[in-house]
Amino acid sequence: MEGGPHKEDKTEFTECWRTTWKTPYIMRLAFSAGIGGLLFGYDTGVISGALLYIRDDFKSVDKHTWLQETIVSMAVAGAIFGAGFGGWLNDKYGRRKSILLADILFFVGAIVMALAPVPWVIIIGRVLVGLGVGMASMTSPLYISEASPARIRGALVSTNGLLITGGQFLSYLINLAFTRTKGTWRWMLGVAGIPALIQFFLMMSLPESPRWLYRAGKKDEAKAILQKIYPAHEVEDEMRALEASIETEKADADFLGGGIFSKVKSAFSNTVVRRGLYAGITVQVAQQFVGINTVMYYSPTIVQLAGFASNKTALALSLITSGLNAVGSIISMCFVDRFGRRRLMIFSMIGIIVCLIILSVLFMQASSHAPPISAFESNHFGSNSTCSAFLNAPGASSWNCMSCIQASSDCAFCSNGDNKYHPGACLALNDHVKGLCRSERREWFTKGCPSKFGFFAVMLLGLYIISYSPGMGTAPWIVNSEIYPLRYRGIGGGIAAVSNWVSNLIVSETFLTLTEAIGSAGTFLLFAGFSTIGLIAIFFLVPETKGLQFEEVEKMLEKGYKPKLFCKKTSEKSYAN
């Protein structure tokens, strides 16, 4: 029950298929809890498309970048508290009740967002959904782990990660499906309540995890569930393993003390755990500061910045990023135990840095080659339609599209009627003028400008995701499940997870502000700088944990880790790679 890391190799996945085929009840447990991962992924992806249409409906959101960032990031803020509260709730009332509460929060949050009459109500709904996401993100894999046979546990738990990326891909499909529906963004956000409702009723018919029941003194109920999961001759062995595991857990709890602050203090005062935390926190913070969630939360907006004005086109192209993210998760499941966590992360970071630098150059070129502003084109719609900032600017004759949309929140670019790359008009940003522009079959730009580099930027985003997903997308979580001594595993993983959510919040809350302050090119270059720092930190602080038992990892950290670029397999006699 509490051995070393489980290998997610082809043998285990074959065994997983064989076992679940013979015992469908196991798949029913795993799938029902795994919907929590689907909800997690759906919420991360759906807001990126919904935000485009929320901006159209609420002008205050369109004009205030901080309001857009708040709508996106409040779900992350809620997830931080949800994860912390969920840990206590899991121990106190059980995994099943925690999932049920997460479903209720998610369902209520989805309905609140769908019916929101004003932006601040959307924010309340996002906080509720975030609380549910935070609870589900830690409870779903825990329930699957504790309700799965040990020999296929790694494979079943890894399906939760696959469902997260699958949920993100589904959200883009749903977004695309509702682009021409009245109340577009309300349907996008409201649909999230359906899988939450399905999971609620599925979990109502399922039992609590056997581990929690045994720990609560309900041994007969725990045994009854194990009899549905394991062959009859293995049940007694599992009962003995549960007993030994829980006795160890109780001894560890007595050793660490009861309060959270005393546990944190104890962790950082222990040399081995402190070194493990350096590695665990490093990979979690680096995972967020490469800018991945700017792509997942703002992908259609980035596509618009690259020069695709249409919301529908932006959503369609964003399918590339979410689809490649799901593919990358499958690649990781197949290769992470073959090539190692550290090596995958290092090569992943190198690929990310290269992609970010090239993206920065592309956006810089797109900005400098933006179509110029023509006074004739601007006056074509009448002097009252021309943006006042353009009329009053002393050097307006040298303006281009980027100068126009960055000059004021009240300016927009209307492309040339013959060719969108030819000189266009700098117009006032309002619905009447927007209608005049589109009535002549011209494109209306408020975020980015027409660019011949746009397609290449989307391709680079795809390469960025392929570089990120197999390495930095999954390996940091695996490292954090293996890097800490057994008695500190819970508190160490908790500290690292909180650092991940907080980093996520910082990045998602500042992305649009950064693009306004230093431009898209500068923002991606900044992320490339953070990624370079992260690569250096991973090289010096993060050891390879592939194939090591917890005792071996502990000895390696006690001795002190000395990095090498290409890690060789660690033996019992040599703990430094």
XYZ file of C-alpha atoms in Angstrom:
577
model
C 0.000 0.000 0.000
C 2.810 2.447 0.855
C 5.743 1.294 -1.290
C 7.956 3.305 -3.580
C 6.872 5.056 -6.761
C 4.806 2.994 -9.156
C 6.102 2.764 -12.704
C 3.614 3.783 -15.346
C 5.122 1.573 -18.060
C 3.517 -0.443 -20.821
C 3.328 -3.513 -18.595
C 1.305 -1.677 -15.986
C -1.092 -0.202 -18.542
C -1.600 -3.669 -20.053
C -2.264 -5.046 -16.583
C -4.602 -2.111 -15.903
C -6.661 -2.916 -18.993
C -6.768 -6.618 -18.145
C -7.758 -6.052 -14.517
C -10.466 -3.462 -15.178
C -11.922 -5.643 -17.938
C -12.293 -8.501 -15.452
C -13.482 -6.195 -12.633
C -15.477 -3.262 -14.120
C -16.213 -1.999 -10.595
C -12.621 -0.711 -10.401
C -13.028 1.369 -13.550
C -16.350 2.661 -12.242
C -14.612 3.931 -9.089
C -11.710 5.477 -11.021
C -13.870 7.071 -13.729
C -16.389 8.522 -11.274
C -13.665 10.181 -9.199
C -11.689 11.109 -12.323
C -14.490 13.427 -13.446
C -12.990 15.783 -10.857
C -9.910 16.020 -13.089
C -12.167 16.670 -16.094
C -13.840 19.534 -14.178
C -10.433 20.896 -13.231
C -9.311 20.897 -16.867
C -12.602 22.278 -18.184
C -12.512 25.253 -15.826
C -8.917 26.059 -16.774
C -9.716 26.085 -20.469
C -13.255 27.434 -20.696
C -12.535 30.898 -19.303
C -10.060 31.629 -22.115
C -12.839 31.519 -24.715
C -15.609 32.893 -22.519
C -13.500 35.976 -21.742
C -13.644 37.053 -25.395
C -17.437 37.316 -25.236
C -17.597 38.663 -21.669
C -15.510 41.582 -22.989
C -18.089 42.128 -25.745
C -21.042 42.156 -23.319
C -19.464 44.224 -20.527
C -17.568 47.283 -21.722
C -16.074 47.791 -18.271
C -14.344 44.415 -18.632
C -13.117 45.253 -22.138
C -11.614 48.565 -21.004
C -10.037 47.379 -17.736
C -7.283 44.797 -18.005
C -7.231 44.230 -14.244
C -10.901 43.185 -14.356
C -10.171 40.580 -17.060
C -7.251 39.258 -15.011
C -9.381 39.132 -11.865
C -12.142 37.143 -13.596
C -9.539 34.620 -14.751
C -7.388 34.411 -11.621
C -10.058 34.368 -8.893
C -10.639 30.690 -9.666
C -6.938 30.127 -8.890
C -7.261 32.104 -5.642
C -10.282 29.981 -4.697
C -8.329 26.822 -5.554
C -5.566 27.753 -3.088
C -8.086 27.898 -0.227
C -10.007 24.909 -1.591
C -6.891 22.751 -1.584
C -6.013 23.803 1.982
C -9.550 23.316 3.282
C -9.890 20.092 1.308
C -6.955 18.515 3.157
C -8.684 18.973 6.509
C -12.047 17.910 5.086
C -10.520 14.754 3.580
C -9.192 13.606 6.938
C -12.237 14.662 8.936
C -15.176 13.545 6.784
C -13.657 11.353 4.069
C -12.777 11.493 0.387
C -16.279 10.756 -0.921
C -17.948 13.608 0.993
C -15.159 15.970 -0.081
C -15.814 15.144 -3.745
C -19.561 15.612 -3.236
C -18.996 19.045 -1.674
C -16.629 19.987 -4.520
C -19.374 19.046 -7.014
C -21.916 21.222 -5.182
C -19.532 24.194 -5.179
C -18.713 23.671 -8.834
C -22.376 23.349 -9.840
C -23.469 26.432 -7.866
C -20.489 28.420 -9.207
C -21.326 27.448 -12.804
C -24.966 28.542 -12.387
C -23.942 31.828 -10.714
C -21.586 32.625 -13.610
C -24.140 31.652 -16.270
C -26.792 33.961 -14.754
C -24.432 36.812 -13.770
C -25.960 40.235 -14.562
C -22.727 42.137 -13.799
C -18.987 41.313 -13.777
C -18.609 41.101 -9.981
C -21.145 38.262 -9.885
C -19.000 36.377 -12.414
C -16.082 36.846 -10.009
C -18.116 35.345 -7.133
C -18.956 32.380 -9.349
C -15.271 31.988 -10.262
C -14.303 31.902 -6.580
C -16.912 29.175 -5.894
C -15.708 27.148 -8.874
C -12.115 27.646 -7.715
C -12.927 26.264 -4.265
C -14.385 23.181 -5.961
C -11.391 22.853 -8.286
C -8.938 23.091 -5.378
C -10.746 20.373 -3.448
C -11.156 18.120 -6.503
C -7.527 18.548 -7.608
C -6.256 16.869 -4.455
C -9.185 14.596 -3.558
C -9.884 12.846 -6.879
C -6.400 11.318 -7.323
C -6.344 10.440 -3.611
C -9.664 8.560 -3.854
C -8.529 6.741 -7.010
C -5.233 5.803 -5.355
C -6.888 4.407 -2.245
C -9.619 2.535 -4.147
C -7.319 0.895 -6.722
C -5.364 -2.388 -6.652
C -1.712 -1.671 -5.860
C -0.396 -3.277 -9.054
C -2.298 -0.858 -11.332
C -2.540 2.153 -9.029
C -0.004 4.257 -10.941
C -1.800 3.753 -14.251
C -5.234 4.551 -12.810
C -4.024 7.675 -10.987
C -2.273 8.906 -14.132
C -5.633 8.842 -15.954
C -6.649 11.749 -13.708
C -3.944 13.870 -15.336
C -5.091 12.729 -18.755
C -8.670 13.749 -17.900
C -7.413 17.217 -16.879
C -5.894 17.825 -20.313
C -8.937 16.136 -21.886
C -11.163 18.574 -19.995
C -9.162 21.492 -21.369
C -9.573 20.198 -24.919
C -13.303 19.627 -24.330
C -13.688 23.208 -23.091
C -12.318 24.582 -26.368
C -14.701 22.371 -28.344
C -17.631 23.573 -26.218
C -16.491 27.184 -26.640
C -16.363 26.737 -30.399
C -19.804 25.096 -30.440
C -21.452 28.091 -28.738
C -19.815 30.891 -30.753
C -23.041 31.609 -32.674
C -25.469 30.954 -29.806
C -27.273 33.761 -28.010
C -25.737 34.238 -24.557
C -22.483 32.668 -25.787
C -20.287 32.925 -22.692
C -23.179 32.052 -20.343
C -23.565 28.663 -22.041
C -19.807 28.111 -22.037
C -19.561 28.640 -18.275
C -22.921 27.083 -17.376
C -22.265 23.785 -19.166
C -19.565 23.080 -16.557
C -22.361 22.294 -14.091
C -23.411 19.187 -16.062
C -20.349 16.959 -15.392
C -20.383 18.141 -11.752
C -23.990 16.979 -11.486
C -23.134 13.648 -13.147
C -20.239 13.055 -10.772
C -22.406 13.944 -7.769
C -24.960 11.241 -8.567
C -22.265 8.703 -9.494
C -20.446 9.280 -6.196
C -23.709 8.974 -4.264
C -23.818 5.321 -5.322
C -20.162 4.638 -4.498
C -18.514 3.899 -1.139
C -15.930 5.786 0.862
C -12.296 4.832 0.253
C -11.325 1.653 2.152
C -8.276 3.330 3.652
C -10.296 6.144 5.234
C -12.913 3.672 6.526
C -10.235 1.503 8.121
C -8.608 4.556 9.679
C -12.021 5.598 11.064
C -12.427 2.188 12.707
C -14.939 0.833 10.172
C -12.929 -2.283 9.349
C -15.846 -4.434 8.193
C -16.950 -1.782 5.668
C -13.372 -1.408 4.418
C -13.070 -5.171 3.981
C -16.375 -5.333 2.073
C -15.079 -2.790 -0.454
C -11.720 -4.531 -0.813
C -13.595 -7.744 -1.616
C -15.105 -5.986 -4.647
C -11.698 -4.732 -5.803
C -9.301 -7.622 -5.108
C -9.452 -11.374 -5.749
C -10.572 -13.276 -2.638
C -7.083 -14.619 -1.864
C -5.581 -11.093 -1.769
C -8.103 -9.421 0.555
C -6.481 -10.502 3.834
C -3.058 -9.380 2.626
C -4.491 -5.964 1.798
C -6.159 -5.725 5.200
C -2.819 -6.422 6.895
C -1.098 -3.882 4.637
C -3.728 -1.283 5.565
C -3.212 -1.945 9.244
C 0.581 -1.607 8.980
C 0.318 1.526 6.859
C -2.101 3.311 9.182
C -0.056 2.410 12.266
C 2.977 3.993 10.567
C 0.909 7.038 9.663
C -0.267 7.492 13.253
C 3.302 7.162 14.526
C 4.426 9.803 12.031
C 1.597 12.110 13.131
C 2.740 11.792 16.748
C 6.332 12.480 15.692
C 5.492 15.603 13.687
C 3.011 17.054 16.149
C -0.542 18.225 15.598
C -0.322 21.822 14.336
C 0.410 22.821 10.766
C 3.027 25.381 11.827
C 4.927 22.853 13.929
C 4.933 20.452 10.948
C 6.282 23.134 8.602
C 8.956 24.125 11.133
C 9.949 20.488 11.599
C 10.203 20.011 7.809
C 12.518 22.983 7.235
C 14.707 22.143 10.242
C 15.444 18.683 8.812
C 18.387 18.796 6.356
C 17.108 15.983 4.119
C 13.570 17.382 3.928
C 14.842 20.920 3.384
C 16.898 19.769 0.401
C 13.858 17.892 -0.862
C 11.759 21.063 -0.527
C 14.357 23.062 -2.460
C 13.879 20.608 -5.331
C 10.100 20.248 -4.966
C 9.349 23.973 -4.710
C 11.812 24.770 -7.526
C 10.069 22.524 -10.057
C 6.583 23.708 -9.031
C 7.420 27.410 -9.270
C 9.335 26.866 -12.529
C 6.313 25.040 -13.959
C 4.213 28.191 -13.598
C 6.816 30.854 -14.402
C 7.479 29.416 -17.859
C 4.098 31.051 -18.543
C 2.072 27.921 -19.284
C -1.169 29.164 -17.768
C -1.008 32.379 -19.740
C -1.356 30.090 -22.756
C -4.095 27.939 -21.196
C -6.085 30.844 -19.682
C -5.497 33.412 -22.439
C -4.824 31.270 -25.518
C -7.515 32.873 -27.760
C -6.381 36.328 -26.603
C -2.785 35.473 -27.556
C -4.008 34.264 -30.948
C -5.761 37.625 -31.367
C -2.550 39.406 -30.384
C -0.896 37.421 -33.196
C -3.270 39.032 -35.703
C -6.441 36.916 -35.863
C -9.319 39.262 -35.080
C -12.256 36.829 -35.219
C -13.294 35.264 -31.904
C -14.287 32.070 -33.709
C -10.942 31.834 -35.510
C -9.070 32.486 -32.261
C -11.002 29.675 -30.533
C -10.480 27.273 -33.421
C -6.718 27.872 -33.488
C -6.591 27.527 -29.697
C -7.724 23.926 -30.125
C -4.172 23.262 -31.318
C -2.669 24.167 -27.941
C -5.169 22.204 -25.833
C -5.019 19.181 -28.153
C -1.216 19.105 -28.081
C -1.294 19.415 -24.293
C -3.379 16.231 -24.090
C -1.030 14.451 -26.525
C 1.951 15.551 -24.436
C 0.399 13.995 -21.319
C 0.177 10.634 -23.090
C 3.801 10.951 -24.246
C 4.860 11.649 -20.668
C 3.015 8.602 -19.337
C 4.930 6.435 -21.821
C 8.440 7.870 -21.366
C 8.825 9.426 -17.913
C 10.017 6.145 -16.357
C 12.282 5.371 -19.307
C 14.164 8.672 -19.606
C 13.789 9.991 -16.059
C 12.123 13.030 -14.511
C 15.187 15.291 -14.350
C 16.293 14.680 -17.930
C 12.763 15.268 -19.280
C 12.488 18.519 -17.334
C 15.871 19.819 -18.519
C 15.162 19.135 -22.192
C 11.625 20.447 -21.715
C 12.956 23.735 -20.311
C 15.454 24.119 -23.162
C 12.645 23.678 -25.696
C 10.435 26.149 -23.797
C 13.168 28.809 -23.699
C 13.864 28.494 -27.440
C 10.146 28.722 -28.285
C 9.613 31.764 -26.035
C 12.570 33.630 -27.537
C 11.391 32.951 -31.093
C 7.826 33.942 -30.116
C 9.191 37.193 -28.725
C 11.024 37.895 -31.998
C 7.892 37.088 -34.051
C 5.709 39.438 -31.993
C 8.397 42.121 -32.256
C 8.417 41.750 -36.043
C 4.621 41.740 -36.169
C 4.524 44.993 -34.193
C 7.123 46.768 -36.363
C 5.442 45.609 -39.595
C 1.885 46.471 -38.524
C -0.216 48.224 -41.231
C 0.147 52.039 -41.137
C -2.735 54.373 -40.294
C -4.211 56.309 -43.189
C -5.928 59.641 -42.539
C -7.996 59.041 -45.678
C -9.165 55.634 -44.410
C -9.924 57.059 -40.946
C -11.978 59.952 -42.380
C -13.811 57.497 -44.650
C -16.159 56.722 -41.741
C -16.619 60.386 -40.773
C -14.571 62.602 -38.474
C -16.777 61.711 -35.492
C -15.802 58.052 -35.938
C -12.063 58.682 -35.849
C -10.303 57.978 -32.527
C -9.713 61.255 -30.657
C -6.206 60.152 -29.587
C -5.226 59.869 -33.258
C -6.720 63.252 -34.129
C -4.887 65.021 -31.293
C -1.523 63.224 -31.556
C 1.337 65.445 -32.875
C 3.075 62.602 -34.753
C -0.049 60.781 -35.956
C 1.240 60.587 -39.542
C 3.779 57.960 -38.457
C 1.251 55.826 -36.581
C 0.610 52.194 -37.427
C -2.043 49.769 -36.213
C -0.101 48.935 -33.037
C 0.315 52.650 -32.218
C -3.447 53.043 -32.561
C -4.618 50.202 -30.289
C -1.934 50.917 -27.684
C -2.505 54.691 -27.624
C -5.793 54.526 -25.764
C -8.372 52.035 -24.530
C -10.836 53.954 -26.727
C -9.060 53.221 -30.049
C -9.458 50.301 -32.463
C -8.091 49.462 -35.918
C -10.371 48.884 -38.925
C -8.503 47.090 -41.693
C -8.302 48.220 -45.311
C -11.207 47.114 -47.462
C -9.000 45.770 -50.276
C -6.203 44.140 -48.277
C -5.940 43.975 -44.481
C -2.156 44.490 -44.676
C -2.606 47.842 -46.451
C -3.080 51.164 -44.531
C -6.239 51.164 -42.413
C -8.267 53.379 -40.083
C -7.794 54.302 -36.409
C -11.363 54.580 -35.104
C -13.264 55.141 -31.889
C -13.904 51.935 -29.941
C -17.677 51.629 -29.704
C -20.396 49.364 -31.072
C -21.700 51.886 -33.644
C -18.301 52.402 -35.302
C -17.559 48.686 -35.037
C -20.770 48.039 -36.953
C -19.786 50.550 -39.658
C -16.409 48.863 -40.088
C -17.816 45.337 -40.319
C -20.657 46.405 -42.619
C -17.985 46.961 -45.279
C -16.571 43.452 -44.656
C -13.493 44.834 -42.952
C -11.854 43.298 -39.876
C -12.038 45.000 -36.488
C -8.887 44.748 -34.316
C -8.691 45.695 -30.638
C -5.916 43.421 -29.277
C -3.497 42.635 -32.092
C -2.943 43.772 -35.671
C -3.044 42.083 -39.096
C 0.212 40.176 -39.422
C 1.831 37.806 -41.881
C 3.666 36.330 -38.888
C 0.452 35.263 -37.141
C 0.382 31.697 -38.470
C 4.002 31.146 -37.414
C 3.188 32.458 -33.934
C 0.394 29.883 -33.581
C 2.785 27.142 -34.754
C 5.313 28.286 -32.138
C 2.626 28.119 -29.461
C 2.046 24.506 -30.501
C 5.776 23.728 -30.267
C 5.883 25.450 -26.884
C 3.113 23.154 -25.602
C 4.824 20.047 -27.028
C 8.029 21.126 -25.257
C 6.195 21.807 -21.990
C 3.654 19.011 -21.584
C 5.770 15.807 -21.525
C 8.386 17.311 -19.201
C 7.443 20.330 -17.107
C 3.752 19.493 -17.396
C 3.871 16.217 -15.458
C 7.368 15.585 -14.036
C 7.166 18.226 -11.220
C 4.196 16.405 -9.668
C 5.979 13.051 -9.937
C 9.135 14.481 -8.354
C 7.109 15.840 -5.447
C 5.565 12.425 -4.821
C 9.052 10.851 -4.578
C 11.457 13.444 -3.147
C 10.348 13.518 0.513
C 10.912 10.935 3.272
C 7.753 8.951 4.012
C 6.784 10.736 7.232
C 7.149 14.178 5.593
C 5.471 13.292 2.305
C 2.147 14.969 3.136
C 3.497 18.248 4.485
C 6.244 18.460 1.819
C 3.814 17.869 -1.030
C 1.392 20.386 0.507
C 4.023 23.150 0.723
C 5.081 22.534 -2.879
C 1.463 22.458 -4.126
C 0.686 25.789 -2.437
C 3.793 27.304 -4.058
C 2.460 26.069 -7.414
C -1.001 27.631 -6.932
C 0.457 30.920 -5.651
C 2.827 31.119 -8.642
C -0.136 30.339 -10.903
C -2.079 33.213 -9.340
C 0.801 35.678 -9.796
C 1.287 34.788 -13.469
C -2.410 34.740 -14.410
C -3.105 38.010 -12.558
C -0.315 39.927 -14.311
C -0.172 38.612 -17.895
C -2.490 41.117 -19.605
C -1.019 44.001 -17.598
C 2.458 42.965 -18.767
C 1.363 42.813 -22.422
C 0.068 46.386 -22.110
C 3.136 47.639 -20.257
C 5.977 45.987 -22.213
C 4.161 44.463 -25.186
C 3.639 40.846 -26.199
C 7.257 40.487 -27.326
C 8.592 41.821 -24.022
C 6.263 39.587 -22.013
C 7.363 36.392 -23.759
C 11.002 37.465 -23.449
C 10.439 37.991 -19.715
C 9.045 34.449 -19.422
C 12.090 33.193 -21.330
C 14.257 34.869 -18.670
C 12.286 33.258 -15.841
C 12.551 29.909 -17.645
C 16.336 30.276 -17.902
C 16.548 30.895 -14.149
C 14.292 27.864 -13.619
C 16.514 25.685 -15.828
C 19.617 26.669 -13.838
C 17.817 25.990 -10.538
C 16.603 22.574 -11.734
C 20.113 21.665 -12.898
C 21.675 22.441 -9.526
C 18.891 21.502 -7.077
C 16.823 18.663 -8.532
C 18.159 15.087 -8.456
C 16.924 12.150 -10.524
C 14.412 10.011 -8.571
C 13.605 7.508 -11.316
C 13.441 3.948 -9.977
C 14.584 4.871 -6.447
C 12.904 3.719 -3.254
C 12.128 6.431 -0.689
C 15.032 5.252 1.480
C 17.463 5.655 -1.438
C 16.203 9.186 -2.146
C 16.636 10.042 1.544
C 20.249 8.791 1.558
C 21.021 10.701 -1.635
C 19.713 13.979 -0.159
C 21.493 13.329 3.146
C 24.802 12.948 1.307
C 24.147 16.043 -0.797
C 23.246 16.132 -4.461
C 25.935 16.875 -7.052
C 24.486 17.534 -10.524
C 25.502 16.087 -13.862
C 23.819 17.065 -17.120
C 23.047 13.510 -18.175
C 21.924 11.431 -15.233
C 22.832 7.776 -15.105
C 20.790 5.160 -13.319
C 21.429 5.317 -9.601
C 22.432 2.147 -7.813
C 22.178 1.318 -4.149
C 25.914 2.007 -3.737
C 25.960 5.341 -5.513
C 23.363 7.961 -4.606
C 24.681 10.941 -6.507
C 24.018 11.093 -10.225
